């Protein structure tokens, strides 16, 4: 009789008697997967367990104000005030174990699928997704808990790498350079295996070739590899380069999973605990000029404040979409000194986000900008377009690391220019389980 596969996971939070494990993961009732549907089930578990960390990243930026009257404010106030060292016990912890739980499923697929199934289009697709998901989980861990990549930073502390199932292995963080080497290797292997160019709506939380190219573009952007980021973005846009036109009545939000520009709708970027404890900051609202259609589509007035319309439902989950790629192209081209190409991609996006009159004014103004001014304009456009999608913190961290001031519950705290807190401290629970994290 065919065995049905279930992979239970216990993620113990207690401190370990010995420190030879970075996680206390114990598979329960493990039965070896044997069919395509079994392996697809494991891959689905990896996707569904991926954490919603980007919701909480928005609280650290200049996008939100904390609503002190909210019952959820007690759980988010120390995130808002960048108090990672000694947070209130009620504070929601940044995810750590959840990333490795997601990686565990991918490791199970990668290590066993070739022994159980012959290569075919479906099998190769699942295996490719597993490599890419492992790569993406390590990439997000690195973005949270390590410094930005540079040649001079490559030897600094990265993150523990999990590439096999070994519950006794000691997981000391790799360097940033080593971490990226694993990320890039997995990304390349996974992309080569994929057989699906673009996932259908409803299953577009899965990796496709289009999503893999979009991920590669972001990885190279964050590494400062401008031409490589452009090349990868072009591959993704060659499959689908559409943008949502907000001038069209009834148009979907760009981060709707059914929108024309959605690439991969995986990550929850606005969970209830954040939505109910925050308002849109005046700094973000004031960045939208007259004729910018996004202000009325992305936000809604609630009493005397504004709230986001870009989240609160799984249909607004987003990891990659075309507007992000257009802005990556614009940024990378201007950094390479090709302002004409940068303006082309910036203009293409604005045409779909502004009224016709406002777009004409924007185009004329942008044409007169210097290289430095154009870069500032592109980064400002990223702030407007990608608001509350969890990327603002990463953009601030990899660029100017500006000072930000937040006030809440009688306290005013400033994240200073180039503040060390732009690298988030590992959760105390993770440190307790693995003191090697601080090495």
XYZ file of N, CA and C in Angstrom, residues 76-249:
522
model
N 4.072 45.684 19.538
C 4.861 46.229 18.436
C 5.660 47.478 18.795
N 5.427 48.058 19.977
C 6.062 49.341 20.304
C 7.583 49.248 20.345
N 8.141 48.135 20.840
C 9.593 48.036 20.898
C 10.205 47.772 19.526
N 9.448 47.195 18.625
C 9.904 47.104 17.232
C 9.962 48.506 16.645
N 8.916 49.273 16.895
C 8.816 50.644 16.391
C 9.943 51.519 16.924
N 10.394 51.253 18.145
C 11.437 52.061 18.786
C 12.816 51.408 18.668
N 12.954 50.402 17.825
C 14.221 49.723 17.556
C 14.870 49.157 18.827
N 14.042 48.759 19.778
C 14.564 48.196 21.019
C 14.711 46.688 20.862
N 15.771 46.263 20.209
C 16.008 44.846 19.973
C 16.789 44.193 21.117
N 17.453 45.014 21.925
C 18.324 44.478 22.972
C 17.544 43.946 24.165
N 16.604 44.752 24.664
C 15.822 44.358 25.838
C 14.343 44.670 25.615
N 13.707 44.018 24.675
C 12.304 44.324 24.381
C 11.376 43.848 25.483
N 10.210 44.466 25.549
C 9.152 43.999 26.441
C 8.852 42.532 26.123
N 8.627 41.708 27.143
C 8.339 40.284 26.885
C 7.157 40.056 25.949
N 6.256 41.031 25.872
C 5.091 40.874 24.992
C 5.414 41.139 23.529
N 6.610 41.653 23.257
C 6.972 42.041 21.896
C 7.029 40.843 20.953
N 6.490 41.018 19.765
C 6.584 39.998 18.723
C 8.050 39.867 18.309
N 8.583 38.664 18.379
C 9.987 38.444 18.026
C 10.143 38.340 16.511
N 11.241 38.884 16.007
C 11.539 38.682 14.597
C 11.762 37.191 14.347
N 11.353 36.703 13.204
C 11.449 35.260 12.956
C 12.885 34.801 12.752
N 13.146 33.622 13.182
C 14.444 32.970 12.974
C 14.206 31.486 12.681
N 13.594 30.794 13.650
C 13.330 29.372 13.461
C 12.441 29.105 12.249
N 11.508 30.021 11.986
C 10.581 29.800 10.874
C 11.308 29.715 9.538
N 12.369 30.505 9.376
C 13.153 30.420 8.136
C 13.754 29.024 7.980
N 14.300 28.509 9.064
C 14.968 27.214 8.992
C 13.984 26.055 8.899
N 12.787 26.267 9.407
C 11.751 25.257 9.192
C 11.421 25.168 7.700
N 11.298 26.330 7.063
C 11.049 26.358 5.621
C 12.206 25.707 4.867
N 13.440 25.992 5.301
C 14.622 25.396 4.674
C 14.646 23.885 4.879
N 14.198 23.427 6.049
C 14.193 21.991 6.337
C 13.437 21.224 5.253
N 12.283 21.708 4.875
C 11.489 21.035 3.847
C 12.237 20.999 2.510
N 12.896 22.108 2.175
C 13.635 22.133 0.908
C 14.805 21.166 0.945
N 15.484 21.076 2.082
C 16.588 20.121 2.194
C 16.098 18.692 2.046
N 14.925 18.423 2.585
C 14.360 17.073 2.459
C 14.094 16.735 0.991
N 13.584 17.694 0.249
C 13.320 17.481 -1.175
C 14.621 17.278 -1.932
N 15.563 18.187 -1.737
C 16.815 18.147 -2.489
C 17.584 16.855 -2.226
N 17.537 16.375 -0.991
C 18.347 15.206 -0.615
C 17.725 13.874 -1.007
N 16.426 13.858 -1.299
C 15.772 12.555 -1.531
C 15.059 12.412 -2.869
N 14.743 13.506 -3.547
C 13.873 13.392 -4.718
C 14.520 12.587 -5.847
N 15.846 12.700 -6.013
C 16.500 11.967 -7.098
C 16.508 10.462 -6.857
N 16.491 10.070 -5.587
C 16.482 8.643 -5.266
C 15.107 8.013 -5.471
N 14.076 8.836 -5.432
C 12.713 8.319 -5.474
C 12.038 8.460 -6.825
N 12.433 9.464 -7.590
C 11.718 9.764 -8.834
C 12.690 10.035 -9.973
N 12.331 9.584 -11.136
C 13.111 9.889 -12.335
C 12.855 11.326 -12.760
N 13.839 11.899 -13.374
C 13.717 13.286 -13.825
C 12.630 13.431 -14.887
N 11.770 14.413 -14.697
C 10.812 14.822 -15.729
C 10.475 16.288 -15.455
N 9.616 16.862 -16.253
C 9.330 18.286 -16.102
C 8.808 18.656 -14.735
N 7.900 17.850 -14.194
C 7.315 18.143 -12.885
C 8.325 17.972 -11.768
N 9.084 16.886 -11.811
C 10.089 16.625 -10.779
C 11.160 17.706 -10.782
N 11.628 18.067 -11.965
C 12.662 19.101 -12.054
C 12.145 20.447 -11.541
N 10.885 20.749 -11.827
C 10.294 21.999 -11.352
C 10.276 22.046 -9.825
N 9.836 20.966 -9.197
C 9.775 20.926 -7.731
C 11.169 21.069 -7.134
N 12.122 20.344 -7.688
C 13.496 20.416 -7.179
C 14.061 21.823 -7.376
N 13.771 22.425 -8.524
C 14.233 23.787 -8.767
C 13.647 24.774 -7.769
N 12.356 24.625 -7.486
C 11.724 25.489 -6.482
C 12.381 25.324 -5.115
N 12.750 24.088 -4.775
C 13.376 23.829 -3.480
C 14.709 24.556 -3.368
N 15.521 24.481 -4.398
C 16.797 25.207 -4.383
C 16.570 26.717 -4.245
N 15.600 27.230 -4.979
C 15.346 28.671 -4.955
C 14.780 29.117 -3.612
N 13.920 28.302 -3.020
C 13.366 28.657 -1.724
C 14.445 28.634 -0.646
N 15.339 27.672 -0.714
C 16.453 27.642 0.237
C 17.333 28.873 0.056
N 17.563 29.236 -1.175
C 18.353 30.429 -1.462
C 17.671 31.685 -0.928
N 16.366 31.774 -1.172
C 15.634 32.978 -0.767
C 15.561 33.100 0.753
N 15.375 31.990 1.454
C 15.318 32.024 2.920
C 16.651 32.490 3.496
N 17.758 31.972 2.976
C 19.067 32.422 3.441
C 19.296 33.900 3.097
N 18.824 34.317 1.935
C 18.953 35.720 1.513
C 18.204 36.647 2.465
N 16.985 36.272 2.839
C 16.223 37.113 3.757
C 16.844 37.125 5.155
N 17.355 36.002 5.613
C 18.075 35.970 6.885
C 19.260 36.927 6.858
N 19.987 36.918 5.758
C 21.151 37.781 5.614
C 20.747 39.251 5.620
N 19.651 39.578 4.942
C 19.179 40.963 4.910
C 18.778 41.460 6.294
N 18.244 40.565 7.101
C 17.810 40.950 8.442
C 18.977 41.089 9.407
N 19.829 40.071 9.464
C 20.734 39.905 10.594
C 22.208 40.131 10.276
N 22.518 40.592 9.067
C 23.915 40.819 8.694
C 24.079 42.162 8.003
N 25.323 42.546 7.846
C 25.642 43.780 7.149
C 25.365 43.648 5.654
N 25.262 44.771 4.981
C 25.113 44.798 3.530
C 26.404 44.292 2.891
N 26.262 43.583 1.788
C 27.439 43.048 1.105
C 28.290 44.151 0.498
N 29.582 44.015 0.653
C 30.578 44.781 -0.084
C 31.870 43.973 -0.029
N 32.818 44.301 -0.871
C 34.087 43.569 -0.860
C 34.754 43.654 0.508
N 34.622 44.811 1.155
C 35.250 44.990 2.466
C 34.473 44.306 3.585
N 33.190 44.044 3.365
C 32.351 43.401 4.384
C 32.249 41.887 4.226
N 32.818 41.334 3.167
C 32.612 39.923 2.839
C 33.063 38.985 3.953
N 34.016 39.407 4.758
C 34.523 38.556 5.824
C 33.787 38.701 7.137
N 32.789 39.594 7.201
C 32.032 39.789 8.427
C 31.028 38.656 8.629
N 30.436 38.626 9.824
C 29.503 37.556 10.173
C 28.276 37.554 9.280
N 28.000 36.407 8.684
C 26.787 36.229 7.904
C 25.751 35.482 8.715
N 25.223 34.409 8.163
C 24.178 33.632 8.847
C 24.530 32.148 8.791
N 23.976 31.348 9.718
C 24.169 29.896 9.636
C 23.549 29.346 8.352
N 24.282 28.495 7.683
C 23.799 27.912 6.431
C 23.327 26.486 6.676
N 22.137 26.198 6.228
C 21.562 24.858 6.376
C 21.361 24.265 4.990
N 22.202 23.299 4.643
C 22.117 22.699 3.307
C 21.948 21.189 3.349
N 21.810 20.645 4.541
C 21.581 19.198 4.672
C 20.862 18.950 5.984
N 20.275 17.787 6.094
C 19.579 17.423 7.324
C 20.566 16.709 8.238
N 21.050 17.444 9.228
C 22.004 16.912 10.195
C 21.699 17.569 11.524
N 20.922 16.904 12.352
C 20.453 17.497 13.595
C 21.554 17.640 14.633
N 22.714 17.039 14.391
C 23.820 17.163 15.338
C 24.867 18.173 14.882
N 24.677 18.738 13.692
C 25.663 19.668 13.170
C 25.685 20.950 13.981
N 26.864 21.472 14.215
C 26.996 22.758 14.882
C 26.953 23.859 13.834
N 26.062 24.804 14.030
C 25.830 25.831 13.016
C 26.391 27.170 13.475
N 27.642 27.381 13.140
C 28.285 28.675 13.362
C 28.000 29.534 12.136
N 27.677 30.814 12.307
C 27.409 31.649 11.135
C 28.573 31.651 10.146
N 28.240 31.502 8.883
C 29.229 31.670 7.822
C 29.519 33.162 7.665
N 30.531 33.497 6.900
C 30.776 34.910 6.602
C 29.737 35.409 5.597
N 29.672 36.710 5.432
C 28.755 37.269 4.433
C 29.115 36.738 3.046
N 30.400 36.691 2.748
C 30.828 36.190 1.446
C 30.435 34.743 1.235
N 30.641 33.904 2.258
C 30.266 32.493 2.160
C 28.755 32.331 2.054
N 28.015 33.156 2.811
C 26.555 33.091 2.759
C 26.052 33.402 1.359
N 26.610 34.438 0.752
C 26.186 34.801 -0.601
C 26.611 33.754 -1.623
N 27.743 33.120 -1.404
C 28.168 32.067 -2.327
C 27.138 30.949 -2.365
N 26.610 30.577 -1.178
C 25.579 29.538 -1.118
C 24.288 30.019 -1.761
N 23.913 31.254 -1.499
C 22.694 31.827 -2.070
C 22.762 31.824 -3.596
N 23.884 32.270 -4.136
C 24.041 32.354 -5.592
C 24.102 30.957 -6.221
N 24.779 30.017 -5.541
C 24.876 28.653 -6.065
C 23.504 27.995 -6.129
N 22.739 28.109 -5.036
C 21.387 27.527 -5.027
C 20.491 28.191 -6.058
N 20.620 29.497 -6.194
C 19.791 30.225 -7.143
C 20.078 29.759 -8.580
N 21.353 29.560 -8.884
C 21.728 29.109 -10.225
C 21.234 27.689 -10.489
N 21.424 26.797 -9.514
C 20.958 25.412 -9.680
C 19.443 25.356 -9.841
N 18.742 26.105 -9.010
C 17.293 26.081 -9.055
C 16.740 26.615 -10.357
N 17.299 27.718 -10.815
C 16.816 28.336 -12.054
C 17.003 27.402 -13.246
N 18.126 26.695 -13.273
C 18.413 25.785 -14.387
C 17.418 24.619 -14.450
N 16.810 24.278 -13.321
C 15.890 23.134 -13.276
C 14.451 23.502 -13.613
N 14.095 24.759 -13.485
C 12.696 25.155 -13.646
C 12.182 24.898 -15.054
N 10.936 24.488 -15.130
C 10.289 24.236 -16.425
C 9.084 25.145 -16.655
N 8.686 25.904 -15.631
C 7.524 26.789 -15.735
C 8.001 28.220 -15.893
N 7.633 28.839 -17.007
C 8.037 30.224 -17.244
C 7.358 31.191 -16.281
N 6.049 31.010 -16.100
C 5.267 31.946 -15.283
C 4.114 31.173 -14.654
N 3.988 31.255 -13.335
C 2.946 30.495 -12.646
C 1.564 31.100 -12.896
N 0.560 30.230 -12.954
C -0.819 30.680 -13.122
C -1.296 31.394 -11.865
N -2.247 32.307 -12.031
C -2.836 32.993 -10.890
C -3.447 31.960 -9.939
N -3.187 32.141 -8.681
C -3.675 31.190 -7.692
C -2.590 30.266 -7.189
N -1.608 29.972 -8.053
C -0.429 29.226 -7.596
C 0.837 30.049 -7.835
N 0.658 31.344 -8.025
C 1.829 32.194 -8.265
C 2.532 32.623 -6.985
N 2.310 31.868 -5.910
C 3.173 31.960 -4.735
C 4.403 31.079 -4.940
N 4.385 30.249 -5.992
C 5.499 29.358 -6.288
C 6.533 30.041 -7.176
N 7.742 29.527 -7.128
C 8.782 30.032 -8.019
C 8.521 29.586 -9.448
N 8.832 30.475 -10.368
C 8.812 30.227 -11.801
C 10.120 30.787 -12.348
N 10.355 30.621 -13.642
C 11.540 31.244 -14.237
C 11.479 32.756 -14.078
N 10.298 33.309 -14.283
C 10.126 34.761 -14.137
C 10.478 35.208 -12.717
N 10.025 34.460 -11.717
C 10.318 34.799 -10.322
C 11.794 34.598 -10.002
N 12.388 33.560 -10.555
C 13.808 33.312 -10.316
C 14.661 34.447 -10.869
N 14.305 34.938 -12.059
C 15.049 36.067 -12.630
C 14.848 37.333 -11.792
N 13.616 37.534 -11.304
C 13.342 38.695 -10.454
C 14.135 38.619 -9.159
N 14.211 37.436 -8.584
C 15.011 37.259 -7.375
C 16.482 37.547 -7.656
N 16.988 37.027 -8.757
C 18.392 37.273 -9.109
C 18.659 38.762 -9.268
N 17.712 39.472 -9.862
C 17.872 40.915 -10.032
C 17.985 41.608 -8.680
N 17.152 41.208 -7.723
C 17.203 41.829 -6.396
C 18.491 41.477 -5.660
N 18.904 40.229 -5.754
C 20.147 39.822 -5.101
C 21.318 40.646 -5.629
N 21.408 40.789 -6.932
C 22.508 41.557 -7.516
C 22.386 43.045 -7.191
N 21.165 43.564 -7.135
C 20.976 44.950 -6.742
C 21.527 45.186 -5.342
N 21.188 44.300 -4.412
C 21.633 44.461 -3.025
C 23.137 44.256 -2.887
N 23.742 43.564 -3.826
C 25.197 43.368 -3.817
C 25.933 44.476 -4.556
N 25.181 45.410 -5.148
C 25.816 46.498 -5.878
C 26.358 46.080 -7.230
N 25.811 45.009 -7.783
C 26.237 44.508 -9.090
C 25.219 44.971 -10.127
N 25.412 46.184 -10.590
C 24.382 46.889 -11.345
C 24.066 46.209 -12.679
N 25.078 45.851 -13.454
C 24.810 45.257 -14.762
C 24.159 43.888 -14.628
N 24.589 43.108 -13.640
C 23.988 41.789 -13.417
C 22.522 41.918 -13.016
N 22.215 42.947 -12.226
C 20.817 43.181 -11.829
C 19.969 43.545 -13.046
N 20.525 44.354 -13.939
C 19.827 44.726 -15.172
C 19.573 43.498 -16.043
N 20.608 42.691 -16.215
C 20.490 41.515 -17.089
C 19.402 40.563 -16.596
N 19.362 40.341 -15.276
C 18.357 39.442 -14.723
C 16.958 40.037 -14.854
N 16.826 41.332 -14.615
C 15.525 41.991 -14.743
C 15.011 41.901 -16.178
N 15.891 42.050 -17.138
C 15.485 41.962 -18.538
C 14.943 40.571 -18.873
N 15.553 39.542 -18.288
C 15.065 38.175 -18.532
C 13.660 37.993 -17.980
N 13.414 38.547 -16.794
C 12.074 38.439 -16.216
C 11.062 39.221 -17.044
N 11.425 40.433 -17.447
C 10.510 41.278 -18.204
C 10.288 40.755 -19.624
N 11.215 39.950 -20.134
C 11.019 39.341 -21.456
C 9.857 38.352 -21.433
N 9.567 37.796 -20.276
C 8.430 36.874 -20.139
C 7.130 37.644 -19.984
N 7.169 38.723 -19.212
C 5.988 39.569 -18.996
C 6.481 40.917 -18.503
N 6.210 41.976 -19.258
C 6.671 43.310 -18.861
C 5.512 44.265 -18.551
N 4.326 43.712 -18.290
C 3.142 44.546 -18.103
C 3.177 45.308 -16.781
N 2.531 46.471 -16.788
C 2.313 47.267 -15.588
C 0.823 47.554 -15.459
N 0.339 47.627 -14.239
C -1.049 48.036 -14.006
C -1.160 49.531 -14.279
N -2.159 49.928 -15.052
C -2.393 51.343 -15.332
C -3.475 51.848 -14.379
N -3.065 52.648 -13.407
C -4.019 53.145 -12.417
C -4.965 54.190 -12.993
N -4.726 54.630 -14.221
C -5.669 55.536 -14.885
C -6.926 54.812 -15.355
N -6.852 53.498 -15.430
C -7.989 52.704 -15.919
C -8.947 52.432 -14.768
N -10.197 52.763 -14.962
C -11.202 52.536 -13.926
C -11.303 51.056 -13.591
